[in-house]
mmCIF file of C-alpha atoms in Angstrom:
data_model
loop_
_atom_site.group_PDB
_atom_site.id
_atom_site.type_symbol
_atom_site.label_atom_id
_atom_site.label_comp_id
_atom_site.label_asym_id
_atom_site.label_seq_id
_atom_site.Cartn_x
_atom_site.Cartn_y
_atom_site.Cartn_z
ATOM 1 C CA MET A 1 2.138 31.019 -8.715
ATOM 2 C CA GLY A 2 1.378 28.765 -5.751
ATOM 3 C CA SER A 3 3.931 26.881 -4.062
ATOM 4 C CA PHE A 4 4.395 23.215 -5.546
ATOM 5 C CA ARG A 5 1.785 21.362 -3.204
ATOM 6 C CA GLU A 6 -1.467 23.760 -4.334
ATOM 7 C CA THR A 7 -0.795 23.249 -7.963
ATOM 8 C CA MET A 8 -0.746 19.356 -8.440
ATOM 9 C CA SER A 9 -3.150 17.135 -7.015
ATOM 10 C CA ASN A 10 -2.321 14.624 -3.910
ATOM 11 C CA PRO A 11 -1.444 11.713 -5.107
ATOM 12 C CA ILE A 12 -0.385 9.213 -1.949
ATOM 13 C CA LEU A 13 2.310 6.293 -2.887
ATOM 14 C CA VAL A 14 2.472 3.094 -0.052
ATOM 15 C CA VAL A 15 4.809 1.280 -0.451
ATOM 16 C CA GLY A 16 4.533 -1.732 2.150
ATOM 17 C CA SER A 17 7.116 -4.974 3.127
ATOM 18 C CA SER A 18 6.082 -7.656 4.338
ATOM 19 C CA GLU A 19 8.078 -10.640 5.437
ATOM 20 C CA ILE A 20 6.851 -14.136 4.473
ATOM 21 C CA ARG A 21 6.893 -17.183 6.876
ATOM 22 C CA GLU A 22 9.156 -19.425 5.859
ATOM 23 C CA GLY A 23 6.932 -22.604 4.197
ATOM 24 C CA LYS A 24 4.439 -20.691 2.548
ATOM 25 C CA LEU A 25 5.345 -18.652 0.036
ATOM 26 C CA GLU A 26 3.270 -20.729 -3.179
ATOM 27 C CA GLU A 27 -0.232 -19.952 -0.219
ATOM 28 C CA VAL A 28 1.092 -16.155 -0.029
ATOM 29 C CA LYS A 29 1.721 -15.980 -3.969
ATOM 30 C CA ALA A 30 -1.950 -17.465 -4.850
ATOM 31 C CA GLY A 31 -2.863 -15.290 -1.965
ATOM 32 C CA VAL A 32 -2.061 -12.438 -3.954
ATOM 33 C CA GLU A 33 -3.098 -13.207 -7.247
ATOM 34 C CA ASP A 34 -6.466 -13.178 -6.049
ATOM 35 C CA LEU A 35 -6.295 -9.824 -3.636
ATOM 36 C CA VAL A 36 -5.048 -8.265 -6.763
ATOM 37 C CA ALA A 37 -7.964 -9.048 -8.575
ATOM 38 C CA PHE A 38 -10.198 -8.250 -6.163
ATOM 39 C CA VAL A 39 -8.585 -4.936 -5.693
ATOM 40 C CA GLU A 40 -8.913 -4.732 -9.411
ATOM 41 C CA ALA A 41 -12.874 -5.464 -9.876
ATOM 42 C CA ASN A 42 -13.868 -4.060 -7.000
ATOM 43 C CA GLU A 43 -11.582 -0.753 -6.953
ATOM 44 C CA ALA A 44 -11.842 1.945 -9.529
ATOM 45 C CA GLU A 45 -9.810 4.818 -8.132
ATOM 46 C CA PRO A 46 -6.219 3.581 -7.580
ATOM 47 C CA LEU A 47 -3.909 3.971 -9.787
ATOM 48 C CA ALA A 48 -1.591 1.332 -9.579
ATOM 49 C CA TYR A 49 -0.895 -1.571 -7.606
ATOM 50 C CA TYR A 50 1.991 -3.711 -7.191
ATOM 51 C CA ILE A 51 2.902 -6.890 -5.371
ATOM 52 C CA TYR A 52 6.753 -7.889 -5.904
ATOM 53 C CA PHE A 53 8.694 -10.575 -4.598
ATOM 54 C CA ASP A 54 12.579 -10.581 -4.070
ATOM 55 C CA GLU A 55 15.018 -13.639 -5.698
ATOM 56 C CA ALA A 56 15.018 -15.725 -2.122
ATOM 57 C CA GLY A 57 11.013 -15.433 -2.097
ATOM 58 C CA ALA A 58 11.508 -14.191 1.724
ATOM 59 C CA GLN A 59 10.341 -10.313 0.716
ATOM 60 C CA MET A 60 7.205 -9.025 -0.804
ATOM 61 C CA THR A 61 6.665 -6.001 -1.582
ATOM 62 C CA VAL A 62 3.482 -4.079 -1.666
ATOM 63 C CA VAL A 63 3.510 -0.829 -4.046
ATOM 64 C CA GLN A 64 0.411 1.479 -4.378
ATOM 65 C CA ILE A 65 0.053 4.784 -5.858
ATOM 66 C CA HIS A 66 -3.968 6.345 -5.426
ATOM 67 C CA PRO A 67 -5.123 9.756 -5.823
ATOM 68 C CA GLY A 68 -6.240 11.083 -3.208
ATOM 69 C CA SER A 69 -7.069 10.400 0.372
ATOM 70 C CA THR A 70 -10.014 9.114 -0.196
ATOM 71 C CA SER A 71 -9.174 6.042 -2.493
ATOM 72 C CA LEU A 72 -6.509 4.829 0.048
ATOM 73 C CA GLU A 73 -9.504 5.071 2.686
ATOM 74 C CA ARG A 74 -11.713 3.205 0.348
ATOM 75 C CA HIS A 75 -9.035 0.352 -0.609
ATOM 76 C CA LEU A 76 -8.557 -0.230 3.023
ATOM 77 C CA THR A 77 -12.180 -0.832 4.102
ATOM 78 C CA VAL A 78 -13.627 -2.696 1.041
ATOM 79 C CA ALA A 79 -10.418 -4.881 1.329
ATOM 80 C CA GLY A 80 -9.742 -4.776 4.342
ATOM 81 C CA PRO A 81 -11.056 -8.114 4.967
ATOM 82 C CA VAL A 82 -8.989 -10.086 2.403
ATOM 83 C CA PHE A 83 -6.124 -8.476 4.278
ATOM 84 C CA ARG A 84 -7.102 -10.778 7.403
ATOM 85 C CA ARG A 85 -5.851 -14.366 5.117
ATOM 86 C CA PHE A 86 -2.675 -13.140 5.655
ATOM 87 C CA ALA A 87 -2.171 -13.117 9.165
ATOM 88 C CA ASP A 88 -1.275 -15.950 9.470
ATOM 89 C CA LEU A 89 1.256 -15.764 6.041
ATOM 90 C CA LEU A 90 3.635 -12.796 7.163
ATOM 91 C CA THR A 91 4.938 -10.376 9.177
ATOM 92 C CA LEU A 92 4.416 -6.400 7.552
ATOM 93 C CA ALA A 93 7.655 -5.260 9.069
ATOM 94 C CA ARG A 94 6.719 -0.947 7.770
ATOM 95 C CA VAL A 95 4.708 0.785 5.982
ATOM 96 C CA ASP A 96 5.857 3.944 4.226
ATOM 97 C CA VAL A 97 3.281 6.397 3.139
ATOM 98 C CA TYR A 98 4.531 9.342 0.756
ATOM 99 C CA GLY A 99 2.074 12.168 0.416
ATOM 100 C CA SER A 100 -0.584 13.741 2.345
ATOM 101 C CA PRO A 101 -3.371 11.359 3.702
ATOM 102 C CA SER A 102 -6.129 11.693 6.167
ATOM 103 C CA GLU A 103 -6.028 10.997 9.359
ATOM 104 C CA ALA A 104 -8.825 8.502 8.427
ATOM 105 C CA ALA A 105 -6.498 7.066 6.174
ATOM 106 C CA LEU A 106 -3.856 7.116 8.750
ATOM 107 C CA GLU A 107 -5.799 5.399 11.097
ATOM 108 C CA GLN A 108 -6.784 2.657 9.324
ATOM 109 C CA MET A 109 -2.999 2.100 7.889
ATOM 110 C CA ARG A 110 -2.054 2.082 11.561
ATOM 111 C CA SER A 111 -4.552 -0.999 12.391
ATOM 112 C CA LYS A 112 -3.725 -2.994 9.388
ATOM 113 C CA ALA A 113 0.069 -2.992 10.473
ATOM 114 C CA GLN A 114 -1.924 -4.008 13.663
ATOM 115 C CA LEU A 115 -2.874 -7.349 12.392
ATOM 116 C CA LEU A 116 -0.386 -7.738 9.915
ATOM 117 C CA GLY A 117 2.235 -7.769 12.632
ATOM 118 C CA LYS A 118 2.732 -4.254 14.729
ATOM 119 C CA ALA A 119 4.816 -2.516 11.539
ATOM 120 C CA PRO A 120 5.510 1.138 12.321
ATOM 121 C CA VAL A 121 3.735 3.658 9.394
ATOM 122 C CA VAL A 122 5.986 6.005 8.733
ATOM 123 C CA VAL A 123 4.519 9.477 6.608
ATOM 124 C CA HIS A 124 7.150 11.350 4.150
ATOM 125 C CA GLU A 125 5.709 14.761 3.047
ATOM 126 C CA LEU A 126 6.200 15.825 -0.182
ATOM 127 C CA HIS A 127 9.268 18.705 -0.784
ATOM 128 C CA SER A 128 9.788 19.113 -4.202
ATOM 129 C CA GLY A 129 9.759 17.456 -7.342
ATOM 130 C CA PHE A 130 7.916 16.470 -10.376
ATOM 131 C CA SER A 131 6.508 14.287 -12.748
ATOM 132 C CA ARG A 132 6.980 13.118 -16.536
ATOM 133 C CA SER A 133 4.103 10.224 -16.573
ATOM 134 C CA ALA A 134 0.619 10.324 -15.978
ATOM 135 C CA VAL A 135 1.288 9.343 -12.631
ATOM 136 C CA ASP A 136 2.070 12.401 -10.357
ATOM 137 C CA PRO A 137 4.316 12.336 -7.449
#
């Protein structure tokens, strides 16, 4: 039997953390409502796309699961113009990418990180694990 990587598909999990600028929480919340609706209407591939706010309303976390790099690349291309709306509202602090994204997807992610705050983009390669859900790790 092959290795874990050979027997599983190649899903990609992206977790982005942003600091919300003072006084901008309501504007950010309205913007992400529009963003989520846009992604849901225009992209069939993402398996999950969730946005969380901390209790203080100072930090936003975006969690997205894509079946592979093609889906992530498409998301960054299609929703890219929408991200610009957030440039004056928040500062992207960090992007963690779990899985094996393509170089094209990484380059797009780095461009987004530069636009929203020069955040580091850190890739975490899968070592081992399993999933009991319909979504692989």
